[in-house]
Coordinates of N, CA, C and O in Angstrom, one line a residue:
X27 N 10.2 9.9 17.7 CA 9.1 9.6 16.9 C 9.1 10.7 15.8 O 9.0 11.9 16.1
X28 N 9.2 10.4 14.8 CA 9.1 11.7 13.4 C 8.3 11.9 13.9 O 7.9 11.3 14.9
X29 N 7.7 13.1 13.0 CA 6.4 14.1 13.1 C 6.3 14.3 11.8 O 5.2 14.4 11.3
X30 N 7.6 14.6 10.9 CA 7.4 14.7 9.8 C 8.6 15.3 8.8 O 9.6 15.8 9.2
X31 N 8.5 15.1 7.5 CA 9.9 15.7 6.7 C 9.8 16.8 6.8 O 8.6 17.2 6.7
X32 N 10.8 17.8 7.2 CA 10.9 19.2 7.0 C 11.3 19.3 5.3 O 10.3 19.7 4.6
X33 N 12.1 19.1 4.9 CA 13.3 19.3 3.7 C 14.1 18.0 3.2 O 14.9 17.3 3.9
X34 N 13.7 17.7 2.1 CA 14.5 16.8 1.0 C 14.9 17.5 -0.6 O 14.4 18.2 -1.5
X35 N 16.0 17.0 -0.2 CA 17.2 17.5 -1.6 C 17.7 16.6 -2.4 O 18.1 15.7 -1.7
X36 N 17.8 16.5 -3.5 CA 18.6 15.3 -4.4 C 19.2 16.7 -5.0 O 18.5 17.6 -5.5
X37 N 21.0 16.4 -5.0 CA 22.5 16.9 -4.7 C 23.2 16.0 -4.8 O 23.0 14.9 -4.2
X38 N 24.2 16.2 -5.7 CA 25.7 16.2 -5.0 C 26.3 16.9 -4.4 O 27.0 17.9 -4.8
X39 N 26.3 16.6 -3.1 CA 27.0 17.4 -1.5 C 28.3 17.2 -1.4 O 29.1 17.9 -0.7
X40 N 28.5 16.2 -2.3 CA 30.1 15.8 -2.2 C 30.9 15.7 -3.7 O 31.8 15.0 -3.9
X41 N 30.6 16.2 -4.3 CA 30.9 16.8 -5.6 C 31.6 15.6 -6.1 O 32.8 15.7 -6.3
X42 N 30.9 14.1 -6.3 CA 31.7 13.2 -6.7 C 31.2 13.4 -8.8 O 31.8 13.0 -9.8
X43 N 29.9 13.9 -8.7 CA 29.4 13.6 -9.9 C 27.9 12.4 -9.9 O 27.3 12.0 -10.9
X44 N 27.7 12.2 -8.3 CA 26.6 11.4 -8.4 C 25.9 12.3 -6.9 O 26.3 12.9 -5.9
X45 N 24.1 12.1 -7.9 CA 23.4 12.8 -7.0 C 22.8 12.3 -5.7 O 21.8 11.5 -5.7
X46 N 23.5 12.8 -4.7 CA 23.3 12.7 -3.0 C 21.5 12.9 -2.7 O 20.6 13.2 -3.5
X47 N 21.5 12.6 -1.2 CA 19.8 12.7 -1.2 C 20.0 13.1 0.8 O 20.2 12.3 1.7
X48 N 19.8 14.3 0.9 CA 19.5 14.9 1.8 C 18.2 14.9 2.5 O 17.2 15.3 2.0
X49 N 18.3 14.5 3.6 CA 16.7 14.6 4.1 C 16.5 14.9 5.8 O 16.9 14.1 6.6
X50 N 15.8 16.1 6.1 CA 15.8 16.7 7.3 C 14.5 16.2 7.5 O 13.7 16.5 6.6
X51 N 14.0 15.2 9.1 CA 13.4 14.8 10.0 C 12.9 15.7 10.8 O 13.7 16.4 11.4
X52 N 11.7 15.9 11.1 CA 11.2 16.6 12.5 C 11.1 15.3 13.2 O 10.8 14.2 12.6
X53 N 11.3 15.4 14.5 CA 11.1 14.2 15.4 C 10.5 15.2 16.6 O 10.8 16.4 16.9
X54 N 9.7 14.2 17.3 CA 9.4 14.8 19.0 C 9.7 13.8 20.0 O 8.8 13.0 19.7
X55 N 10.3 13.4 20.7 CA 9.9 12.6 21.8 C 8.9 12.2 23.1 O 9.0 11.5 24.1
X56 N 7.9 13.0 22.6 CA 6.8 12.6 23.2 C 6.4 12.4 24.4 O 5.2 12.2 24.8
X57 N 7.7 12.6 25.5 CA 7.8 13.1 26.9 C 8.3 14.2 27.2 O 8.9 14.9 26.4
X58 N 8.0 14.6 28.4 CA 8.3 15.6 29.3 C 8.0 16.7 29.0 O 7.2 16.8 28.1
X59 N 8.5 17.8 29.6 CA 7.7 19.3 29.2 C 7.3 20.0 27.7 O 6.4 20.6 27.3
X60 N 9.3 19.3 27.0 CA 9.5 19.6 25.6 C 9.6 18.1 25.0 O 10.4 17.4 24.3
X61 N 8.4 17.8 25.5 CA 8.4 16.2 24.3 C 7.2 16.6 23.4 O 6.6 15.7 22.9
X62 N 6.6 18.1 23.0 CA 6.1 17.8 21.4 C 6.5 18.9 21.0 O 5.8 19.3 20.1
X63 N 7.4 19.6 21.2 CA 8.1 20.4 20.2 C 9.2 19.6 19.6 O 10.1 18.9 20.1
X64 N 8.9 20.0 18.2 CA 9.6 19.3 16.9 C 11.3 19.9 17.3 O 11.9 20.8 17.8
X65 N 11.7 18.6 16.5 CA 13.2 19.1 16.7 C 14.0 18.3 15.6 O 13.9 17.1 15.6
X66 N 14.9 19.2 14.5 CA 15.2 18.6 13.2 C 16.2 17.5 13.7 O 16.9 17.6 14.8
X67 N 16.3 16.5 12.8 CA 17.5 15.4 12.6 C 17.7 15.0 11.1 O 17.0 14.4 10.3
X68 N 18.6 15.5 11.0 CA 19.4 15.6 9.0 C 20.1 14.4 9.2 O 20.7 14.0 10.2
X69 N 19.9 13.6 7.7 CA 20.9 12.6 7.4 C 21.0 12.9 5.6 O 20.1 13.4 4.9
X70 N 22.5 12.3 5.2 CA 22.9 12.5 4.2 C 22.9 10.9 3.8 O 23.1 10.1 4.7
X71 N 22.6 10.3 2.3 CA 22.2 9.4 1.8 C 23.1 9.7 0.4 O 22.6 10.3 -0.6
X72 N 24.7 9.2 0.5 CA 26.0 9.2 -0.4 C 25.3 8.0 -1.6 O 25.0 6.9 -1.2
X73 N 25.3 8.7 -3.0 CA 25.3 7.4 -4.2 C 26.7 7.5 -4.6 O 27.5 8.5 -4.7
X74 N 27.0 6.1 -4.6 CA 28.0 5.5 -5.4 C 28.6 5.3 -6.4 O 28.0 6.3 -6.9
X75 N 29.1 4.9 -7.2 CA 29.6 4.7 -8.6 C 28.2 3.0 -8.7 O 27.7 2.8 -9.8
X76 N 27.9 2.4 -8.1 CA 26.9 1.2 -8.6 C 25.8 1.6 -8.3 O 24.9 0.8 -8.3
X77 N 25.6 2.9 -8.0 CA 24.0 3.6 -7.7 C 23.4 3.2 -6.4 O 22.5 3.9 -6.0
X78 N 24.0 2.2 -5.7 CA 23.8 2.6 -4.5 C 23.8 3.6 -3.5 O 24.2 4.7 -3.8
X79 N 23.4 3.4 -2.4 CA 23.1 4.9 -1.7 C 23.9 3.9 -0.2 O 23.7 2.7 -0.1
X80 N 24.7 4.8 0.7 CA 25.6 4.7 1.9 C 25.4 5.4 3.1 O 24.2 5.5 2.9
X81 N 25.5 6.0 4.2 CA 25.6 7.2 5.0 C 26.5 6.6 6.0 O 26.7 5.4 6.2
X82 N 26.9 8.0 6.7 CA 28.4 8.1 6.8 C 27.6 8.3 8.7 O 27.7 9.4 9.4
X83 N 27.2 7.4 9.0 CA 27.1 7.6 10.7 C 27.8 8.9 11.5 O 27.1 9.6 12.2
X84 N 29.1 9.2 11.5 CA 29.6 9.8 12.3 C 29.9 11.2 11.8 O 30.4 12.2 12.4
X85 N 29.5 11.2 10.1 CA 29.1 12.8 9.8 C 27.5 13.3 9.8 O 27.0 14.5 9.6
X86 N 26.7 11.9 10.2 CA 25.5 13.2 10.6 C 24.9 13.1 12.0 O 23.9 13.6 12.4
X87 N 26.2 11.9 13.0 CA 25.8 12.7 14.0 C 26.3 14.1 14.1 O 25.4 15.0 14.3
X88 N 27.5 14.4 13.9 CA 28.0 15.6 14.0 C 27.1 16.8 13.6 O 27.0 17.9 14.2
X89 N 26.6 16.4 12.5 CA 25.4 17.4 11.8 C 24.4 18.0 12.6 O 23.8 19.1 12.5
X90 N 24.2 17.1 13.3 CA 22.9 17.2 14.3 C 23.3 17.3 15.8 O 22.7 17.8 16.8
X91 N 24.5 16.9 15.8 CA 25.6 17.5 17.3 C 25.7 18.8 17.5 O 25.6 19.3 18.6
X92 N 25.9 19.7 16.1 CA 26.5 20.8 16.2 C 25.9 21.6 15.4 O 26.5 22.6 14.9
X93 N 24.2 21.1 15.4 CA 23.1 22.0 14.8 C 23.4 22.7 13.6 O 23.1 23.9 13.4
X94 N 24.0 21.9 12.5 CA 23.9 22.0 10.9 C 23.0 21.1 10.5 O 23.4 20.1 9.9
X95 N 21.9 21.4 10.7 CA 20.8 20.8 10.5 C 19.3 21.2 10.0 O 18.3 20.5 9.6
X96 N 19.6 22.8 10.5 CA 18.1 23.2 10.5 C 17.6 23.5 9.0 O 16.4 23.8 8.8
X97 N 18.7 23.5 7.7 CA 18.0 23.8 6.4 C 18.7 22.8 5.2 O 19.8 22.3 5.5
X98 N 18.5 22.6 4.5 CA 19.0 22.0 3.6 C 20.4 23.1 3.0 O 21.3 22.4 2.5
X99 N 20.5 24.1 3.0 CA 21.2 24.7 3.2 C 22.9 25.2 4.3 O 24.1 25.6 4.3
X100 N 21.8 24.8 5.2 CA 23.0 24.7 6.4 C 23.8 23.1 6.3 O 25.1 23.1 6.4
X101 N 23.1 22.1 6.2 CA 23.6 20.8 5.8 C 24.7 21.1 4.5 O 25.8 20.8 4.8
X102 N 24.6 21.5 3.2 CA 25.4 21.6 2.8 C 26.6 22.2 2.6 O 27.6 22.0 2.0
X103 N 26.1 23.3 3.6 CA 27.7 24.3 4.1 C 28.4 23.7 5.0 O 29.4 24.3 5.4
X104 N 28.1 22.6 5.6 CA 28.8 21.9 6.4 C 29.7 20.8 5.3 O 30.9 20.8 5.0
X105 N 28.8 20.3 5.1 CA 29.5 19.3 4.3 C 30.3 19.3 3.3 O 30.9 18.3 3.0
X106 N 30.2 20.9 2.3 CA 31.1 21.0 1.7 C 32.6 21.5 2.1 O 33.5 22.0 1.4
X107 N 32.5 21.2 3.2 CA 33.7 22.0 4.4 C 34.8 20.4 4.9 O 35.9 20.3 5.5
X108 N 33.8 19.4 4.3 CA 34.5 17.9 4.9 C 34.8 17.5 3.0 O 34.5 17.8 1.9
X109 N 35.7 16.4 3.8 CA 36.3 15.5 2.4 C 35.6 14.1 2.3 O 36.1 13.1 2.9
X110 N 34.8 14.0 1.7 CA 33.9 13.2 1.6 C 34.3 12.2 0.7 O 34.3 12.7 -0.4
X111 N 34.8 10.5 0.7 CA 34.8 10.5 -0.8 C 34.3 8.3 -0.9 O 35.0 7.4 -1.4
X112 N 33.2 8.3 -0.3 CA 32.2 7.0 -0.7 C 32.8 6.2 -1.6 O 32.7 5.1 -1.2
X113 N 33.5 6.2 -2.5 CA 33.5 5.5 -3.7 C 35.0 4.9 -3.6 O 35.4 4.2 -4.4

């Protein structure tokens, strides 16, 4: 269940020349001992050459697999580490 936006960015993360849209999620799941402590989930939102917007499933689970997630900052040091290329 969100709880709420931590961090939104409009970037290009992937240096194509079109501006990307980063956005970090607080979510809780609402059970058990640690179900209302917040816990980030980042996704990246790729624009294209027709201005649409894309996301790449298996680069933000990773994001959130391997806790490059916690800043808008850390999201991008990840991702400028991958070859990204939408278009």
């Amino acid at each position: 269940m969100l709880e709420g936006v931590k961090a939104i960015s409009f970037k290009d993360v992937n240096h194509d020349g079109y501006s990307d849209i980063v956005i970090i999620g607080e979510y809780i799941t609402g059970a058990g001992p640690q179900g209302v402590v917040p816990f980030p989930i980042a996704d990246i939102y790729f624009q294209k050459k027709n201005k649409t917007f894309t996301t790449l499933p298996a680069l933000d689970q990773a994001l959130n697999d391997q806790g490059h997630n916690q800043t808008i900052k850390d999201v991008i040091q990840y991702v400028s580490k991958q070859r990204i290329n939408v278009n």
